[in-house]
């Protein structure tokens, strides 16, 4: 079984379409989505429609999906994120708003090998940046591979004989493949499709192969200038367009 993993799309239709076009070449069986379909970008309805059409096997909500669907007031968001959440909420169709509001919270078990969460297995809204967060996440994960998003930074975290190993995956032109060990848990963040924050502006996604017990992390170029143009035209904060250009 090969799972196509999408996380943190953030209403960036250009990035999503580029990733979907790229992944067609590599076979996959099922789609899994780690949340934050909307927020920041200019195409919330188009992105939600596209994801719904893919019929993900397992999909969970992100904090921006909660804010945009009215489940959360976004009071903890920074002013720009809150503004984007309100903008998104005003434009989502009632049907798409209901779809986002009804997305399940993470963590969710996918199969014997894989579980997913938006932030961490212990709190859907917590950010996993460092070893401290990682230890708790490893301790609360229930499957050998736990996929997470939320930080928009590709990351591999696992316990080895030498202790906790935290690896930032800097995307080159070839995919980065992680082999799962027979023992212990591994946490992997595939990075963000629509708003990368690791300094590489290309869209990020992953493929999990349960037969070879491996995760491959990919980067994909897309029409950043078009996504930026739409953000400016929509009247969203210009910084949301600028950050796409630098991947921060
Ligand atoms: Zn996000």
JSON list of N, CA and C in Angstrom, two decimals, residues 97-138:
[
{"chain": "A", "resi": 97, "resn": "UNK", "atom": "N", "xyz": [-17.76, 24.88, 4.50]},
{"chain": "A", "resi": 97, "resn": "UNK", "atom": "CA", "xyz": [-17.59, 25.20, 5.92]},
{"chain": "A", "resi": 97, "resn": "UNK", "atom": "C", "xyz": [-18.03, 24.02, 6.80]},
{"chain": "A", "resi": 98, "resn": "UNK", "atom": "N", "xyz": [-19.14, 23.41, 6.42]},
{"chain": "A", "resi": 98, "resn": "UNK", "atom": "CA", "xyz": [-19.62, 22.23, 7.16]},
{"chain": "A", "resi": 98, "resn": "UNK", "atom": "C", "xyz": [-18.63, 21.08, 7.03]},
{"chain": "A", "resi": 99, "resn": "UNK", "atom": "N", "xyz": [-18.11, 20.89, 5.82]},
{"chain": "A", "resi": 99, "resn": "UNK", "atom": "CA", "xyz": [-17.13, 19.81, 5.61]},
{"chain": "A", "resi": 99, "resn": "UNK", "atom": "C", "xyz": [-15.93, 19.99, 6.55]},
{"chain": "A", "resi": 100, "resn": "UNK", "atom": "N", "xyz": [-15.41, 21.22, 6.63]},
{"chain": "A", "resi": 100, "resn": "UNK", "atom": "CA", "xyz": [-14.24, 21.47, 7.49]},
{"chain": "A", "resi": 100, "resn": "UNK", "atom": "C", "xyz": [-14.60, 21.31, 8.96]},
{"chain": "A", "resi": 101, "resn": "UNK", "atom": "N", "xyz": [-15.79, 21.79, 9.33]},
{"chain": "A", "resi": 101, "resn": "UNK", "atom": "CA", "xyz": [-16.21, 21.71, 10.73]},
{"chain": "A", "resi": 101, "resn": "UNK", "atom": "C", "xyz": [-16.37, 20.26, 11.19]},
{"chain": "A", "resi": 102, "resn": "UNK", "atom": "N", "xyz": [-16.69, 19.39, 10.24]},
{"chain": "A", "resi": 102, "resn": "UNK", "atom": "CA", "xyz": [-16.93, 17.98, 10.60]},
{"chain": "A", "resi": 102, "resn": "UNK", "atom": "C", "xyz": [-15.70, 17.09, 10.46]},
{"chain": "A", "resi": 103, "resn": "UNK", "atom": "N", "xyz": [-14.57, 17.66, 10.05]},
{"chain": "A", "resi": 103, "resn": "UNK", "atom": "CA", "xyz": [-13.35, 16.85, 9.98]},
{"chain": "A", "resi": 103, "resn": "UNK", "atom": "C", "xyz": [-12.99, 16.37, 11.38]},
{"chain": "A", "resi": 104, "resn": "UNK", "atom": "N", "xyz": [-12.57, 15.11, 11.52]},
{"chain": "A", "resi": 104, "resn": "UNK", "atom": "CA", "xyz": [-12.21, 14.61, 12.85]},
{"chain": "A", "resi": 104, "resn": "UNK", "atom": "C", "xyz": [-10.92, 15.23, 13.37]},
{"chain": "A", "resi": 105, "resn": "UNK", "atom": "N", "xyz": [-10.79, 15.27, 14.68]},
{"chain": "A", "resi": 105, "resn": "UNK", "atom": "CA", "xyz": [-9.55, 15.70, 15.32]},
{"chain": "A", "resi": 105, "resn": "UNK", "atom": "C", "xyz": [-8.54, 14.56, 15.25]},
{"chain": "A", "resi": 106, "resn": "UNK", "atom": "N", "xyz": [-7.26, 14.91, 15.20]},
{"chain": "A", "resi": 106, "resn": "UNK", "atom": "CA", "xyz": [-6.22, 13.91, 15.33]},
{"chain": "A", "resi": 106, "resn": "UNK", "atom": "C", "xyz": [-5.96, 13.65, 16.79]},
{"chain": "A", "resi": 107, "resn": "UNK", "atom": "N", "xyz": [-5.21, 12.60, 17.15]},
{"chain": "A", "resi": 107, "resn": "UNK", "atom": "CA", "xyz": [-4.64, 11.63, 16.22]},
{"chain": "A", "resi": 107, "resn": "UNK", "atom": "C", "xyz": [-5.68, 10.62, 15.72]},
{"chain": "A", "resi": 108, "resn": "UNK", "atom": "N", "xyz": [-5.43, 10.09, 14.53]},
{"chain": "A", "resi": 108, "resn": "UNK", "atom": "CA", "xyz": [-6.26, 9.03, 13.96]},
{"chain": "A", "resi": 108, "resn": "UNK", "atom": "C", "xyz": [-5.35, 7.90, 13.51]},
{"chain": "A", "resi": 109, "resn": "UNK", "atom": "N", "xyz": [-5.79, 6.68, 13.81]},
{"chain": "A", "resi": 109, "resn": "UNK", "atom": "CA", "xyz": [-5.06, 5.50, 13.36]},
{"chain": "A", "resi": 109, "resn": "UNK", "atom": "C", "xyz": [-5.42, 5.22, 11.91]},
{"chain": "A", "resi": 110, "resn": "UNK", "atom": "N", "xyz": [-4.41, 4.98, 11.06]},
{"chain": "A", "resi": 110, "resn": "UNK", "atom": "CA", "xyz": [-4.66, 4.65, 9.66]},
{"chain": "A", "resi": 110, "resn": "UNK", "atom": "C", "xyz": [-4.67, 3.14, 9.47]},
{"chain": "A", "resi": 111, "resn": "UNK", "atom": "N", "xyz": [-3.62, 2.49, 9.96]},
{"chain": "A", "resi": 111, "resn": "UNK", "atom": "CA", "xyz": [-3.53, 1.02, 9.88]},
{"chain": "A", "resi": 111, "resn": "UNK", "atom": "C", "xyz": [-2.53, 0.55, 10.95]},
{"chain": "A", "resi": 112, "resn": "UNK", "atom": "N", "xyz": [-2.03, -0.67, 10.82]},
{"chain": "A", "resi": 112, "resn": "UNK", "atom": "CA", "xyz": [-1.11, -1.20, 11.85]},
{"chain": "A", "resi": 112, "resn": "UNK", "atom": "C", "xyz": [0.21, -0.43, 11.90]},
{"chain": "A", "resi": 113, "resn": "UNK", "atom": "N", "xyz": [0.57, 0.20, 10.78]},
{"chain": "A", "resi": 113, "resn": "UNK", "atom": "CA", "xyz": [1.86, 0.88, 10.71]},
{"chain": "A", "resi": 113, "resn": "UNK", "atom": "C", "xyz": [1.76, 2.39, 10.97]},
{"chain": "A", "resi": 114, "resn": "UNK", "atom": "N", "xyz": [0.66, 3.01, 10.54]},
{"chain": "A", "resi": 114, "resn": "UNK", "atom": "CA", "xyz": [0.61, 4.47, 10.44]},
{"chain": "A", "resi": 114, "resn": "UNK", "atom": "C", "xyz": [-0.50, 5.09, 11.29]},
{"chain": "A", "resi": 115, "resn": "UNK", "atom": "N", "xyz": [-0.17, 6.18, 11.96]},
{"chain": "A", "resi": 115, "resn": "UNK", "atom": "CA", "xyz": [-1.17, 7.06, 12.52]},
{"chain": "A", "resi": 115, "resn": "UNK", "atom": "C", "xyz": [-0.84, 8.49, 12.10]},
{"chain": "A", "resi": 116, "resn": "UNK", "atom": "N", "xyz": [-1.83, 9.37, 12.20]},
{"chain": "A", "resi": 116, "resn": "UNK", "atom": "CA", "xyz": [-1.59, 10.76, 11.80]},
{"chain": "A", "resi": 116, "resn": "UNK", "atom": "C", "xyz": [-2.13, 11.72, 12.86]},
{"chain": "A", "resi": 117, "resn": "UNK", "atom": "N", "xyz": [-1.51, 12.91, 12.90]},
{"chain": "A", "resi": 117, "resn": "UNK", "atom": "CA", "xyz": [-2.03, 13.97, 13.76]},
{"chain": "A", "resi": 117, "resn": "UNK", "atom": "C", "xyz": [-1.67, 15.29, 13.08]},
{"chain": "A", "resi": 118, "resn": "UNK", "atom": "N", "xyz": [-2.32, 16.38, 13.50]},
{"chain": "A", "resi": 118, "resn": "UNK", "atom": "CA", "xyz": [-1.94, 17.68, 12.90]},
{"chain": "A", "resi": 118, "resn": "UNK", "atom": "C", "xyz": [-0.71, 18.24, 13.61]},
{"chain": "A", "resi": 119, "resn": "UNK", "atom": "N", "xyz": [-0.79, 18.39, 14.93]},
{"chain": "A", "resi": 119, "resn": "UNK", "atom": "CA", "xyz": [0.33, 18.95, 15.68]},
{"chain": "A", "resi": 119, "resn": "UNK", "atom": "C", "xyz": [1.19, 17.87, 16.32]},
{"chain": "A", "resi": 120, "resn": "UNK", "atom": "N", "xyz": [0.61, 17.19, 17.30]},
{"chain": "A", "resi": 120, "resn": "UNK", "atom": "CA", "xyz": [1.30, 16.08, 17.98]},
{"chain": "A", "resi": 120, "resn": "UNK", "atom": "C", "xyz": [0.26, 15.04, 18.37]},
{"chain": "A", "resi": 121, "resn": "UNK", "atom": "N", "xyz": [0.69, 13.82, 18.72]},
{"chain": "A", "resi": 121, "resn": "UNK", "atom": "CA", "xyz": [-0.28, 12.81, 19.14]},
{"chain": "A", "resi": 121, "resn": "UNK", "atom": "C", "xyz": [-0.95, 13.16, 20.47]},
{"chain": "A", "resi": 122, "resn": "UNK", "atom": "N", "xyz": [-0.32, 14.04, 21.27]},
{"chain": "A", "resi": 122, "resn": "UNK", "atom": "CA", "xyz": [-0.91, 14.36, 22.58]},
{"chain": "A", "resi": 122, "resn": "UNK", "atom": "C", "xyz": [-1.74, 15.63, 22.56]},
{"chain": "A", "resi": 123, "resn": "UNK", "atom": "N", "xyz": [-1.62, 16.43, 21.54]},
{"chain": "A", "resi": 123, "resn": "UNK", "atom": "CA", "xyz": [-2.41, 17.67, 21.45]},
{"chain": "A", "resi": 123, "resn": "UNK", "atom": "C", "xyz": [-2.43, 18.10, 19.98]},
{"chain": "A", "resi": 124, "resn": "UNK", "atom": "N", "xyz": [-3.62, 18.16, 19.41]},
{"chain": "A", "resi": 124, "resn": "UNK", "atom": "CA", "xyz": [-3.71, 18.46, 17.96]},
{"chain": "A", "resi": 124, "resn": "UNK", "atom": "C", "xyz": [-3.16, 19.83, 17.61]},
{"chain": "A", "resi": 125, "resn": "UNK", "atom": "N", "xyz": [-3.14, 20.75, 18.59]},
{"chain": "A", "resi": 125, "resn": "UNK", "atom": "CA", "xyz": [-2.70, 22.13, 18.31]},
{"chain": "A", "resi": 125, "resn": "UNK", "atom": "C", "xyz": [-1.28, 22.43, 18.78]},
{"chain": "A", "resi": 126, "resn": "UNK", "atom": "N", "xyz": [-0.59, 21.45, 19.39]},
{"chain": "A", "resi": 126, "resn": "UNK", "atom": "CA", "xyz": [0.78, 21.70, 19.88]},
{"chain": "A", "resi": 126, "resn": "UNK", "atom": "C", "xyz": [1.78, 21.62, 18.73]},
{"chain": "A", "resi": 127, "resn": "UNK", "atom": "N", "xyz": [2.82, 22.43, 18.81]},
{"chain": "A", "resi": 127, "resn": "UNK", "atom": "CA", "xyz": [3.87, 22.43, 17.78]},
{"chain": "A", "resi": 127, "resn": "UNK", "atom": "C", "xyz": [5.03, 21.54, 18.20]},
{"chain": "A", "resi": 128, "resn": "UNK", "atom": "N", "xyz": [5.48, 20.72, 17.27]},
{"chain": "A", "resi": 128, "resn": "UNK", "atom": "CA", "xyz": [6.63, 19.85, 17.55]},
{"chain": "A", "resi": 128, "resn": "UNK", "atom": "C", "xyz": [7.86, 20.41, 16.83]},
{"chain": "A", "resi": 129, "resn": "UNK", "atom": "N", "xyz": [8.68, 21.13, 17.59]},
{"chain": "A", "resi": 129, "resn": "UNK", "atom": "CA", "xyz": [9.87, 21.75, 17.00]},
{"chain": "A", "resi": 129, "resn": "UNK", "atom": "C", "xyz": [11.16, 21.09, 17.45]},
{"chain": "A", "resi": 130, "resn": "UNK", "atom": "N", "xyz": [11.21, 20.70, 18.75]},
{"chain": "A", "resi": 130, "resn": "UNK", "atom": "CA", "xyz": [12.51, 20.31, 19.30]},
{"chain": "A", "resi": 130, "resn": "UNK", "atom": "C", "xyz": [12.44, 18.96, 20.01]},
{"chain": "A", "resi": 131, "resn": "UNK", "atom": "N", "xyz": [13.58, 18.61, 20.62]},
{"chain": "A", "resi": 131, "resn": "UNK", "atom": "CA", "xyz": [13.70, 17.31, 21.26]},
{"chain": "A", "resi": 131, "resn": "UNK", "atom": "C", "xyz": [12.69, 17.14, 22.41]},
{"chain": "A", "resi": 132, "resn": "UNK", "atom": "N", "xyz": [12.46, 18.22, 23.17]},
{"chain": "A", "resi": 132, "resn": "UNK", "atom": "CA", "xyz": [11.53, 18.14, 24.29]},
{"chain": "A", "resi": 132, "resn": "UNK", "atom": "C", "xyz": [10.13, 17.76, 23.84]},
{"chain": "A", "resi": 133, "resn": "UNK", "atom": "N", "xyz": [9.64, 18.46, 22.81]},
{"chain": "A", "resi": 133, "resn": "UNK", "atom": "CA", "xyz": [8.32, 18.12, 22.25]},
{"chain": "A", "resi": 133, "resn": "UNK", "atom": "C", "xyz": [8.36, 16.70, 21.68]},
{"chain": "A", "resi": 134, "resn": "UNK", "atom": "N", "xyz": [9.50, 16.37, 21.09]},
{"chain": "A", "resi": 134, "resn": "UNK", "atom": "CA", "xyz": [9.64, 15.08, 20.40]},
{"chain": "A", "resi": 134, "resn": "UNK", "atom": "C", "xyz": [9.56, 13.90, 21.34]},
{"chain": "A", "resi": 135, "resn": "UNK", "atom": "N", "xyz": [10.15, 14.02, 22.51]},
{"chain": "A", "resi": 135, "resn": "UNK", "atom": "CA", "xyz": [10.13, 12.91, 23.47]},
{"chain": "A", "resi": 135, "resn": "UNK", "atom": "C", "xyz": [8.70, 12.58, 23.88]},
{"chain": "A", "resi": 136, "resn": "UNK", "atom": "N", "xyz": [7.92, 13.61, 24.17]},
{"chain": "A", "resi": 136, "resn": "UNK", "atom": "CA", "xyz": [6.53, 13.38, 24.56]},
{"chain": "A", "resi": 136, "resn": "UNK", "atom": "C", "xyz": [5.72, 12.82, 23.40]},
{"chain": "A", "resi": 137, "resn": "UNK", "atom": "N", "xyz": [6.01, 13.31, 22.21]},
{"chain": "A", "resi": 137, "resn": "UNK", "atom": "CA", "xyz": [5.29, 12.82, 21.03]},
{"chain": "A", "resi": 137, "resn": "UNK", "atom": "C", "xyz": [5.60, 11.35, 20.77]},
{"chain": "A", "resi": 138, "resn": "UNK", "atom": "N", "xyz": [6.87, 10.96, 20.89]},
{"chain": "A", "resi": 138, "resn": "UNK", "atom": "CA", "xyz": [7.25, 9.56, 20.71]},
{"chain": "A", "resi": 138, "resn": "UNK", "atom": "C", "xyz": [6.59, 8.67, 21.77]}
]
